C-alpha cells in the first residue's frame, strides 16, 4: 500500500509490513546519506512544537535538511495565534496551505488527529500529550531490529511511568503486533492505563497475567510488580499455565525500556511526592543481575535520574543509538509520506479493528481533561465520536485520545412508532446495549440528562436492572 499523502497519528496507521519497508529505506539512506540531498528539494516541512523537545524536533528538522527540503518552525505556542484563542483546526488549515508536510507536538491528547483531519497535507504526530509518540516507536523498533534482527519472541520490559508516558503506549502496541512478550514494571501509581491494556488484549491477541509483587530486596530479582502480557498466537508461554514470575525472569529480559517520570503530566496532588520518592531506578547494580546479562538498556530520553550515568559506557546501553537513528528513520518517513520514495510491502490483513462509531450528538462527552475534544477553543467545531468497543458494559472509546467511558444510560434515536410513550431510556446493562443499532444509539451520563431530552425511564431503569 502506498504511503504517499497519508498521516502518522498513531502507530496503528502503519502496518507491520510498511514499518519493515520503512526500515529498509532507512538502511539505504544511512548507507548513502550524501545522495539524498535532492530528494525533497522545493518541499517545505512545518515543525510545530508546542511542548519542549530536543531529539524529535531537531532530528525531524535535520532529516528534512538532509533530504534537501526547507523547514519552517514554531517552538512556542505563545508565539502563534493559538495564544489569541485560534483553534488548532484553523491553524492546521492555514499551515497546510503553506507547507507540504506538518510535524506537530502538542500537550492535548488527540491534537495531532485534529491537525491531520484539517490540514490537507500529511501530518506526523511528534507526541500528543500522554497519548502516543509513534515516531519514537519507529526509532525504538529500528534499534531492536538492528541489535537483535527480529522482534518476535523477545521479552521486553517497560519500566517507569507507564501511565503518562506516550512512548510506552505506542511501543506496547507495536511490540504486541510484532509478537514480543511485554513485561510491565510501573512506578507506584503509574500503571499502564486500562484502555491500553484492553487494546493489547482484545485487538492484538495478548494474554494478561498478573503476578504478586516480587521481593527485590532478598533475592535480587528484577522487582516485577504485577502485570505480564504475552501474545498467545503463537507463544510457548501460553502453554505454561503454572509459570511463576521467577521462572519468567530466569529466562532473561532482552530489553529494559526505561522512561522518566512525566512530571509535567502529574496532577497537583499530595501523593505525587511519594510517586517521585519511590520511582524505580536502573543502575549498574541492577544490571549485574543474571537475568540482565544480555539485556539492552533503552530509553527515549531525556533522563532525569531514573537511569544512572555509570551505564553509558556499557555495551548494553542503546539510548544514544536510539536518538541517533532518529534521523534516517525520519528521513525515510518524510520521503514516503511526500511520495518522493516508494517501497513495496506485502498486502496484509487489515491490522486495524473496525468498530461501529457512536457520533454522540446528544449526551456524553469525553471525560479526559487533556482530550482535545473538550477544550474551549475546539469544542465548537469538533465532532464528538467514540468507537463502540464493548457492550457489556457499554464501552465507548474516544476517537481522539482513546480514553474510554462507560455511560450508564442509553436510548434509541429511532423510538419505534414515534409515539412519546415509546421514547424511553434504558440501563446500559440491559439487552438494549446489544439491540439498539449503533447508528441509532444515544448514550447518557445521568438520568437527568436523558430526561431533559424528553426520554422517560423504561422498566429496566426503574427496576435498576
Ligand atoms: N524522545 C523524545 O521525544 O525526546 P524529545 O522530547 O527531546 O523530543
Tab-separated table of C-alpha atoms and ligand atoms in Angstrom:
chain	number	residue	atom	x	y	z
A	1	UNK	CA	0.000	0.000	0.000
A	2	UNK	CA	1.391	3.447	-0.881
A	3	UNK	CA	2.259	5.771	1.968
A	4	UNK	CA	2.057	8.965	-0.054
A	5	UNK	CA	-0.281	11.607	1.382
A	6	UNK	CA	-1.020	9.563	4.481
A	7	UNK	CA	-0.576	10.805	8.052
A	8	UNK	CA	1.033	9.101	11.036
A	9	UNK	CA	-1.077	9.898	14.080
A	10	UNK	CA	-0.863	6.580	15.904
A	11	UNK	CA	1.468	3.632	15.374
A	12	UNK	CA	-1.560	1.743	14.031
A	13	UNK	CA	-1.512	3.999	10.970
A	14	UNK	CA	1.296	1.786	9.648
A	15	UNK	CA	1.061	-1.941	9.026
A	16	UNK	CA	3.891	-4.231	10.139
A	17	UNK	CA	4.943	-4.647	6.507
A	18	UNK	CA	5.056	-0.878	5.999
A	19	UNK	CA	7.193	-0.450	9.118
A	20	UNK	CA	9.635	-3.095	7.855
A	21	UNK	CA	9.757	-1.467	4.421
A	22	UNK	CA	10.406	1.914	6.037
A	23	UNK	CA	13.327	0.374	7.966
A	24	UNK	CA	14.816	-0.966	4.718
A	25	UNK	CA	14.642	2.544	3.276
A	26	UNK	CA	16.243	3.972	6.449
A	27	UNK	CA	19.101	1.450	5.999
A	28	UNK	CA	19.507	2.520	2.387
A	29	UNK	CA	19.565	6.204	3.370
A	30	UNK	CA	22.104	5.578	6.157
A	31	UNK	CA	24.412	3.917	3.634
A	32	UNK	CA	24.119	6.740	1.111
A	33	UNK	CA	23.351	9.845	3.187
A	34	UNK	CA	25.026	12.301	0.819
A	35	UNK	CA	22.988	11.035	-2.137
A	36	UNK	CA	19.645	12.013	-0.540
A	37	UNK	CA	20.279	15.739	-0.786
A	38	UNK	CA	17.991	16.416	-3.747
A	39	UNK	CA	15.033	14.215	-2.846
A	40	UNK	CA	12.876	16.903	-1.190
A	41	UNK	CA	14.158	19.998	-2.953
A	42	UNK	CA	11.366	22.559	-3.149
A	43	UNK	CA	9.357	20.898	-0.361
A	44	UNK	CA	8.626	22.579	2.975
A	45	UNK	CA	8.202	20.882	6.352
A	46	UNK	CA	6.356	22.806	9.092
A	47	UNK	CA	7.725	21.883	12.511
A	48	UNK	CA	5.182	22.870	15.189
A	49	UNK	CA	6.357	22.077	18.697
A	50	UNK	CA	4.094	23.312	21.471
A	51	UNK	CA	5.956	21.308	24.122
A	52	UNK	CA	9.722	21.164	24.731
A	53	UNK	CA	11.780	18.831	22.546
A	54	UNK	CA	15.415	18.235	21.661
A	55	UNK	CA	15.527	14.910	19.820
A	56	UNK	CA	12.242	14.767	17.953
A	57	UNK	CA	12.242	18.332	16.707
A	58	UNK	CA	15.908	18.520	15.778
A	59	UNK	CA	16.002	15.067	14.178
A	60	UNK	CA	12.944	15.890	12.034
A	61	UNK	CA	14.456	19.211	11.005
A	62	UNK	CA	17.853	17.574	10.344
A	63	UNK	CA	16.096	14.860	8.334
A	64	UNK	CA	14.349	17.433	6.109
A	65	UNK	CA	17.589	19.388	5.620
A	66	UNK	CA	19.429	16.188	4.672
A	67	UNK	CA	16.697	15.499	2.106
A	68	UNK	CA	17.288	18.949	0.596
A	69	UNK	CA	13.971	20.416	1.775
A	70	UNK	CA	13.235	23.520	3.838
A	71	UNK	CA	11.837	23.878	7.335
A	72	UNK	CA	9.552	26.480	8.908
A	73	UNK	CA	9.395	26.132	12.636
A	74	UNK	CA	7.447	27.159	15.738
A	75	UNK	CA	8.677	26.161	19.159
A	76	UNK	CA	6.434	28.223	21.391
A	77	UNK	CA	2.624	28.298	21.357
A	78	UNK	CA	2.752	31.848	22.769
A	79	UNK	CA	4.409	32.970	19.537
A	80	UNK	CA	1.437	31.770	17.452
A	81	UNK	CA	-2.168	32.867	17.175
A	82	UNK	CA	-3.171	29.894	19.335
A	83	UNK	CA	-2.317	32.285	22.170
A	84	UNK	CA	-5.096	34.596	20.882
A	85	UNK	CA	-7.634	31.770	21.042
A	86	UNK	CA	-7.351	30.396	17.489
A	87	UNK	CA	-8.452	26.774	17.167
A	88	UNK	CA	-5.932	24.168	16.107
A	89	UNK	CA	-8.220	23.245	13.198
A	90	UNK	CA	-7.875	26.777	11.777
A	91	UNK	CA	-4.138	26.712	12.412
A	92	UNK	CA	-3.924	23.352	10.593
A	93	UNK	CA	-5.820	24.661	7.533
A	94	UNK	CA	-3.518	27.657	7.281
A	95	UNK	CA	-0.228	25.841	7.855
A	96	UNK	CA	-1.355	23.129	5.434
A	97	UNK	CA	-1.660	25.830	2.754
A	98	UNK	CA	1.979	26.879	3.352
A	99	UNK	CA	3.807	23.601	3.902
A	100	UNK	CA	3.894	20.183	2.203
A	101	UNK	CA	4.066	18.213	5.445
A	102	UNK	CA	3.462	19.042	9.119
A	103	UNK	CA	5.113	17.642	12.243
A	104	UNK	CA	3.265	18.549	15.423
A	105	UNK	CA	3.813	18.077	19.158
A	106	UNK	CA	1.046	19.340	21.406
A	107	UNK	CA	0.054	18.758	25.057
A	108	UNK	CA	-3.577	17.903	24.218
A	109	UNK	CA	-4.318	14.249	23.537
A	110	UNK	CA	-5.773	13.869	20.062
A	111	UNK	CA	-4.421	17.230	18.832
A	112	UNK	CA	-2.422	15.563	16.046
A	113	UNK	CA	-5.576	13.836	14.785
A	114	UNK	CA	-7.403	17.163	14.556
A	115	UNK	CA	-4.477	18.669	12.628
A	116	UNK	CA	-4.461	15.637	10.304
A	117	UNK	CA	-8.244	15.976	9.791
A	118	UNK	CA	-7.967	19.621	8.703
A	119	UNK	CA	-4.504	20.258	7.206
A	120	UNK	CA	-4.958	18.661	3.787
A	121	UNK	CA	-1.286	17.542	3.808
A	122	UNK	CA	0.427	14.635	5.602
A	123	UNK	CA	0.720	15.159	9.368
A	124	UNK	CA	3.123	13.395	11.706
A	125	UNK	CA	2.348	13.136	15.415
A	126	UNK	CA	5.512	14.042	17.327
A	127	UNK	CA	3.741	13.429	20.665
A	128	UNK	CA	0.202	14.409	21.723
A	129	UNK	CA	0.063	14.692	25.491
A	130	UNK	CA	0.177	11.279	27.152
A	131	UNK	CA	-1.447	9.558	24.171
A	132	UNK	CA	1.104	8.407	21.567
A	133	UNK	CA	4.528	9.132	20.085
A	134	UNK	CA	4.661	6.867	17.028
A	135	UNK	CA	7.941	8.071	15.503
A	136	UNK	CA	9.762	7.394	18.788
A	137	UNK	CA	8.415	3.867	18.486
A	138	UNK	CA	9.835	3.616	14.962
A	139	UNK	CA	13.269	4.576	16.366
A	140	UNK	CA	12.855	2.037	19.192
A	141	UNK	CA	11.776	-0.815	16.912
A	142	UNK	CA	14.514	0.024	14.403
A	143	UNK	CA	17.093	-0.188	17.205
A	144	UNK	CA	15.746	-3.534	18.416
A	145	UNK	CA	15.816	-4.945	14.879
A	146	UNK	CA	19.350	-3.643	14.297
A	147	UNK	CA	20.608	-5.203	17.508
A	148	UNK	CA	18.535	-8.425	17.604
A	149	UNK	CA	17.448	-8.913	13.946
A	150	UNK	CA	13.811	-9.688	14.861
A	151	UNK	CA	11.189	-8.684	17.442
A	152	UNK	CA	9.021	-11.800	17.582
A	153	UNK	CA	9.601	-13.812	20.752
A	154	UNK	CA	11.706	-11.153	22.513
A	155	UNK	CA	10.958	-10.333	26.151
A	156	UNK	CA	10.795	-6.603	26.666
A	157	UNK	CA	10.212	-4.877	29.988
A	158	UNK	CA	8.613	-1.418	30.068
A	159	UNK	CA	9.808	0.494	33.108
A	160	UNK	CA	8.683	3.627	34.938
A	161	UNK	CA	5.836	5.966	34.118
A	162	UNK	CA	3.571	3.738	32.055
A	163	UNK	CA	0.543	5.868	32.873
A	164	UNK	CA	1.584	9.186	31.329
A	165	UNK	CA	4.407	8.045	29.050
A	166	UNK	CA	3.254	8.311	25.440
A	167	UNK	CA	6.313	6.466	24.127
A	168	UNK	CA	5.407	3.297	26.031
A	169	UNK	CA	1.826	3.356	24.774
A	170	UNK	CA	2.844	3.382	21.105
A	171	UNK	CA	5.665	0.932	21.791
A	172	UNK	CA	3.454	-1.563	23.634
A	173	UNK	CA	1.010	-1.689	20.692
A	174	UNK	CA	3.840	-2.232	18.221
A	175	UNK	CA	5.590	-4.882	20.331
A	176	UNK	CA	2.343	-6.794	20.707
A	177	UNK	CA	1.713	-6.610	16.961
A	178	UNK	CA	5.204	-7.907	16.207
A	179	UNK	CA	4.818	-10.766	18.713
A	180	UNK	CA	7.056	-9.743	21.611
A	181	UNK	CA	6.320	-10.573	25.222
A	182	UNK	CA	5.844	-7.428	27.294
A	183	UNK	CA	6.667	-7.192	30.993
A	184	UNK	CA	5.408	-4.156	32.855
A	185	UNK	CA	7.294	-2.565	35.706
A	186	UNK	CA	5.446	0.633	36.583
A	187	UNK	CA	6.377	3.123	39.261
A	188	UNK	CA	3.981	3.386	42.197
A	189	UNK	CA	0.576	4.515	40.892
A	190	UNK	CA	1.914	4.750	37.330
A	191	UNK	CA	0.451	1.559	35.857
A	192	UNK	CA	-0.396	1.149	32.187
A	193	UNK	CA	-3.881	2.660	31.645
A	194	UNK	CA	-6.763	0.214	31.404
A	195	UNK	CA	-7.689	1.375	27.891
A	196	UNK	CA	-4.180	0.478	26.673
A	197	UNK	CA	-4.342	-2.942	28.347
A	198	UNK	CA	-7.761	-3.526	26.805
A	199	UNK	CA	-6.450	-2.791	23.326
A	200	UNK	CA	-3.437	-5.064	23.846
A	201	UNK	CA	-5.586	-7.942	25.000
A	202	UNK	CA	-8.597	-7.581	22.728
A	203	UNK	CA	-7.063	-6.385	19.465
A	204	UNK	CA	-3.608	-7.960	19.438
A	205	UNK	CA	-4.412	-11.337	20.994
A	206	UNK	CA	-2.472	-10.627	24.162
A	207	UNK	CA	-2.985	-12.590	27.328
A	208	UNK	CA	-2.748	-10.668	30.565
A	209	UNK	CA	-1.294	-12.305	33.673
A	210	UNK	CA	-0.971	-10.571	36.974
A	211	UNK	CA	1.676	-11.650	39.446
A	212	UNK	CA	2.175	-10.956	43.102
A	213	UNK	CA	4.926	-8.436	43.696
A	214	UNK	CA	8.373	-9.993	43.940
A	215	UNK	CA	10.581	-9.018	46.836
A	216	UNK	CA	13.536	-7.312	45.199
A	217	UNK	CA	15.454	-6.915	48.459
A	218	UNK	CA	16.363	-10.522	49.294
A	219	UNK	CA	16.775	-12.442	46.070
A	220	UNK	CA	17.929	-9.552	43.928
A	221	UNK	CA	15.366	-10.448	41.307
A	222	UNK	CA	14.046	-7.802	38.980
A	223	UNK	CA	11.215	-6.328	41.030
A	224	UNK	CA	8.453	-7.047	38.575
A	225	UNK	CA	5.269	-5.751	40.091
A	226	UNK	CA	2.163	-7.194	38.724
A	227	UNK	CA	1.467	-7.486	35.076
A	228	UNK	CA	2.676	-9.780	32.407
A	229	UNK	CA	1.338	-9.947	28.919
A	230	UNK	CA	2.158	-12.181	26.060
A	231	UNK	CA	0.637	-12.539	22.636
A	232	UNK	CA	-0.826	-16.017	22.667
A	233	UNK	CA	-0.618	-16.547	18.916
A	234	UNK	CA	1.856	-18.188	18.731
A	235	UNK	CA	3.648	-18.273	22.060
A	236	UNK	CA	5.124	-21.041	24.113
A	237	UNK	CA	4.247	-19.382	27.399
A	238	UNK	CA	0.578	-19.804	26.689
A	239	UNK	CA	1.216	-23.499	27.272
A	240	UNK	CA	2.761	-22.959	30.712
A	241	UNK	CA	-0.183	-22.287	32.997
A	242	UNK	CA	1.808	-22.602	36.225
A	243	UNK	CA	4.667	-20.411	35.176
A	244	UNK	CA	5.877	-18.282	38.055
A	245	UNK	CA	7.327	-14.862	37.869
A	246	UNK	CA	10.700	-16.242	38.989
A	247	UNK	CA	10.721	-18.695	36.103
A	248	UNK	CA	9.828	-15.850	33.792
A	249	UNK	CA	12.708	-13.748	34.964
A	250	UNK	CA	15.244	-16.542	34.887
A	251	UNK	CA	14.585	-16.689	31.160
A	252	UNK	CA	16.165	-13.238	30.945
A	253	UNK	CA	14.981	-9.946	29.574
A	254	UNK	CA	16.010	-8.839	26.067
A	255	UNK	CA	15.382	-5.151	26.586
A	256	UNK	CA	14.656	-2.897	29.520
A	257	UNK	CA	12.825	0.172	28.207
A	258	UNK	CA	13.241	2.836	30.871
A	259	UNK	CA	11.168	6.030	30.987
A	260	UNK	CA	11.311	9.133	33.164
A	261	UNK	CA	8.543	10.321	35.436
A	262	UNK	CA	6.396	12.608	33.255
A	263	UNK	CA	6.407	15.363	35.840
A	264	UNK	CA	4.574	17.783	33.534
A	265	UNK	CA	1.544	15.458	33.403
A	266	UNK	CA	1.147	14.867	37.130
A	267	UNK	CA	-1.808	16.426	38.861
A	268	UNK	CA	-1.185	18.852	41.730
A	269	UNK	CA	-1.616	16.088	44.207
A	270	UNK	CA	-0.044	15.498	47.598
A	271	UNK	CA	0.602	11.852	46.650
A	272	UNK	CA	2.994	12.964	43.934
A	273	UNK	CA	5.824	13.269	46.466
A	274	UNK	CA	5.501	9.532	47.188
A	275	UNK	CA	5.471	8.798	43.464
A	276	UNK	CA	8.729	10.702	42.997
A	277	UNK	CA	10.455	9.181	46.007
A	278	UNK	CA	9.623	5.598	45.091
A	279	UNK	CA	10.359	5.959	41.368
A	280	UNK	CA	12.380	2.913	40.224
A	281	UNK	CA	15.997	3.481	39.189
A	282	UNK	CA	18.079	1.425	36.760
A	283	UNK	CA	21.761	1.308	37.643
A	284	UNK	CA	24.832	-0.891	37.388
A	285	UNK	CA	23.824	-2.948	40.439
A	286	UNK	CA	20.502	-3.946	38.879
A	287	UNK	CA	22.149	-4.696	35.547
A	288	UNK	CA	24.617	-7.037	37.287
A	289	UNK	CA	21.772	-9.485	37.975
A	290	UNK	CA	21.858	-12.660	35.909
A	291	UNK	CA	18.584	-12.017	34.094
A	292	UNK	CA	20.062	-8.837	32.585
A	293	UNK	CA	23.254	-10.389	31.210
A	294	UNK	CA	22.231	-9.746	27.606
A	295	UNK	CA	19.679	-7.006	28.199
A	296	UNK	CA	19.641	-3.920	26.002
A	297	UNK	CA	19.017	-0.804	28.081
A	298	UNK	CA	16.766	1.534	26.135
A	299	UNK	CA	15.333	4.969	26.937
A	300	UNK	CA	13.582	7.519	24.704
A	301	UNK	CA	15.410	10.271	26.661
A	302	UNK	CA	15.556	12.782	28.247
A	303	UNK	CA	16.520	11.076	31.528
A	304	UNK	CA	16.178	12.838	34.849
A	305	UNK	CA	17.546	10.435	37.459
A	306	UNK	CA	15.935	7.061	36.714
A	307	UNK	CA	18.871	5.851	34.589
A	308	UNK	CA	22.379	6.035	36.070
A	309	UNK	CA	25.168	7.702	34.090
A	310	UNK	CA	27.517	4.852	35.025
A	311	UNK	CA	25.729	2.711	32.425
A	312	UNK	CA	26.627	4.955	29.498
A	313	UNK	CA	29.848	3.109	28.622
A	314	UNK	CA	28.183	-0.298	28.989
A	315	UNK	CA	27.781	-2.006	25.595
A	316	UNK	CA	24.211	-2.941	26.574
A	317	UNK	CA	23.204	0.742	26.603
A	318	UNK	CA	21.286	1.724	23.489
A	319	UNK	CA	19.734	5.103	24.255
A	320	UNK	CA	22.137	7.316	22.309
A	321	UNK	CA	21.909	4.934	19.355
A	322	UNK	CA	18.091	5.203	19.507
A	323	UNK	CA	18.365	9.005	19.340
A	324	UNK	CA	20.931	8.966	16.503
A	325	UNK	CA	18.831	6.574	14.428
A	326	UNK	CA	16.011	9.113	14.557
A	327	UNK	CA	17.486	10.945	11.575
A	328	UNK	CA	17.496	8.146	8.946
A	329	UNK	CA	14.178	6.765	10.245
A	330	UNK	CA	12.519	10.190	9.986
A	331	UNK	CA	14.156	10.840	6.589
A	332	UNK	CA	12.587	7.625	5.316
A	333	UNK	CA	9.199	8.553	6.786
A	334	UNK	CA	9.161	12.078	5.295
A	335	UNK	CA	10.256	10.761	1.898
A	336	UNK	CA	7.497	8.134	1.887
A	337	UNK	CA	4.689	10.442	3.022
A	338	UNK	CA	5.725	13.050	0.448
A	339	UNK	CA	5.821	10.370	-2.248
A	340	UNK	CA	9.408	11.101	-3.313
A	341	UNK	CA	10.248	7.492	-2.451
A	342	UNK	CA	8.136	4.383	-2.694
A	343	UNK	CA	8.515	0.999	-1.071
A	344	UNK	CA	6.614	-2.165	-1.622
A	345	UNK	CA	5.205	-4.019	1.348
A	346	UNK	CA	3.176	-7.220	1.300
A	347	UNK	CA	-0.621	-6.935	1.343
A	348	UNK	CA	-1.722	-7.656	4.903
A	349	UNK	CA	-4.975	-8.499	6.534
A	350	UNK	CA	-6.437	-5.364	7.996
A	351	UNK	CA	-4.399	-4.720	11.137
A	352	UNK	CA	-6.841	-2.114	12.415
A	353	UNK	CA	-10.012	-3.185	14.155
A	354	UNK	CA	-13.169	-1.787	12.697
A	355	UNK	CA	-15.655	-0.841	15.382
A	356	UNK	CA	-19.022	0.820	14.897
A	357	UNK	CA	-18.764	4.529	15.644
A	358	UNK	CA	-21.007	6.426	18.028
A	359	UNK	CA	-21.425	10.018	16.847
A	360	UNK	CA	-22.526	11.490	20.150
A	361	UNK	CA	-24.663	14.391	19.001
A	362	UNK	CA	-26.664	14.205	22.230
A	363	UNK	CA	-25.347	13.073	25.541
A	364	UNK	CA	-21.857	12.013	26.528
A	365	UNK	CA	-18.550	13.742	26.019
A	366	UNK	CA	-15.006	12.502	26.610
A	367	UNK	CA	-14.046	12.821	30.286
A	368	UNK	CA	-10.304	13.019	29.836
A	369	UNK	CA	-9.434	16.618	30.834
A	370	UNK	CA	-6.435	16.518	28.471
A	371	UNK	CA	-8.511	15.475	25.436
A	372	UNK	CA	-8.541	17.948	22.553
A	373	UNK	CA	-12.272	17.365	22.037
A	374	UNK	CA	-13.326	19.150	25.229
A	375	UNK	CA	-11.025	22.176	25.124
A	376	UNK	CA	-12.754	25.586	24.973
A	377	UNK	CA	-11.207	26.603	21.657
A	378	UNK	CA	-12.019	23.283	19.961
A	379	UNK	CA	-15.402	22.280	21.347
A	380	UNK	CA	-17.381	24.483	18.905
A	381	UNK	CA	-16.463	22.513	15.785
A	382	UNK	CA	-15.241	19.153	16.984
A	383	UNK	CA	-17.274	16.037	16.245
A	384	UNK	CA	-17.622	14.042	19.452
A	385	UNK	CA	-17.156	10.487	18.264
A	386	UNK	CA	-16.449	7.200	20.004
A	387	UNK	CA	-15.757	3.679	18.842
A	388	UNK	CA	-18.185	1.227	20.429
A	389	UNK	CA	-15.598	-1.274	21.691
A	390	UNK	CA	-17.802	-3.234	24.111
A	391	UNK	CA	-21.438	-3.883	25.002
A	392	UNK	CA	-21.255	-5.419	28.481
A	393	UNK	CA	-20.619	-2.909	29.932
A	394	UNK	CA	-21.195	-0.435	27.139
A	395	UNK	CA	-17.700	0.893	26.444
A	396	UNK	CA	-17.068	3.906	24.233
A	397	UNK	CA	-13.523	4.819	23.159
A	398	UNK	CA	-12.911	8.468	22.268
A	399	UNK	CA	-11.580	8.655	18.687
A	400	UNK	CA	-9.168	11.444	19.691
A	401	UNK	CA	-7.486	10.402	22.956
A	402	UNK	CA	-8.697	6.745	23.153
A	403	UNK	CA	-9.787	7.087	26.775
A	404	UNK	CA	-12.878	5.049	27.499
A	405	UNK	CA	-16.196	5.932	29.087
A	406	UNK	CA	-18.937	3.638	30.368
A	407	UNK	CA	-22.190	5.590	30.069
A	408	UNK	CA	-24.876	4.131	32.356
A	409	UNK	CA	-27.966	5.029	30.279
A	410	UNK	CA	-28.883	4.564	26.633
A	411	UNK	CA	-31.743	5.243	24.262
A	412	UNK	CA	-32.511	4.849	20.588
A	413	UNK	CA	-32.982	7.809	18.240
A	414	UNK	CA	-35.366	5.524	16.354
A	415	UNK	CA	-38.017	5.328	19.078
A	416	UNK	CA	-40.188	2.751	17.489
A	417	UNK	CA	-43.544	4.028	16.293
A	418	UNK	CA	-42.621	7.612	17.117
A	419	UNK	CA	-45.096	7.922	19.964
A	420	UNK	CA	-43.933	9.796	23.005
A	421	UNK	CA	-44.839	6.787	25.191
A	422	UNK	CA	-42.131	4.755	23.470
A	423	UNK	CA	-39.453	7.464	23.881
A	424	UNK	CA	-37.703	5.537	26.655
A	425	UNK	CA	-34.197	5.348	28.023
A	426	UNK	CA	-32.718	2.153	29.448
A	427	UNK	CA	-29.939	0.929	31.656
A	428	UNK	CA	-26.806	0.347	29.570
A	429	UNK	CA	-26.524	-3.023	31.350
A	430	UNK	CA	-29.738	-4.250	29.760
A	431	UNK	CA	-30.097	-6.150	26.490
A	432	UNK	CA	-30.752	-2.806	24.799
A	433	UNK	CA	-26.983	-2.196	24.648
A	434	UNK	CA	-26.864	-5.002	22.067
A	435	UNK	CA	-30.220	-4.398	20.438
A	436	UNK	CA	-30.037	-0.694	19.571
A	437	UNK	CA	-28.298	-0.224	16.217
A	438	UNK	CA	-25.042	1.753	16.562
A	439	UNK	CA	-26.331	4.441	14.182
A	440	UNK	CA	-29.355	4.967	16.483
A	441	UNK	CA	-27.538	4.802	19.817
A	442	UNK	CA	-27.745	7.705	22.261
A	443	UNK	CA	-25.737	7.437	25.485
A	444	UNK	CA	-26.303	9.490	28.622
A	445	UNK	CA	-24.216	10.073	31.720
A	446	UNK	CA	-27.178	10.766	34.011
A	447	UNK	CA	-30.904	10.223	34.243
A	448	UNK	CA	-31.400	13.993	34.339
A	449	UNK	CA	-29.599	14.325	31.041
A	450	UNK	CA	-31.820	11.680	29.407
A	451	UNK	CA	-34.989	13.189	30.866
A	452	UNK	CA	-34.007	16.720	29.792
A	453	UNK	CA	-34.164	15.405	26.212
A	454	UNK	CA	-37.696	14.084	26.737
A	455	UNK	CA	-36.861	10.415	27.424
A	456	UNK	CA	-38.699	8.544	30.173
A	457	UNK	CA	-37.216	5.679	32.212
A	458	UNK	CA	-38.079	2.198	30.947
A	459	UNK	CA	-38.734	-0.565	33.464
A	460	UNK	CA	-35.063	-1.561	33.049
A	461	UNK	CA	-34.146	1.717	34.729
A	462	UNK	CA	-36.996	1.733	37.228
A	463	UNK	CA	-36.077	-1.783	38.374
A	464	UNK	CA	-32.396	-0.909	38.239
A	465	UNK	CA	-31.563	-3.896	36.068
B	1	LIG	N1	12.333	11.128	22.922
B	1	LIG	C1	11.832	12.350	22.773
B	1	LIG	O1	10.687	12.561	22.362
B	1	LIG	O2	12.719	13.365	23.084
B	1	LIG	P1	12.410	14.905	22.975
B	1	LIG	O3	11.323	15.234	23.953
B	1	LIG	O4	13.713	15.600	23.297
B	1	LIG	O5	11.951	15.206	21.575
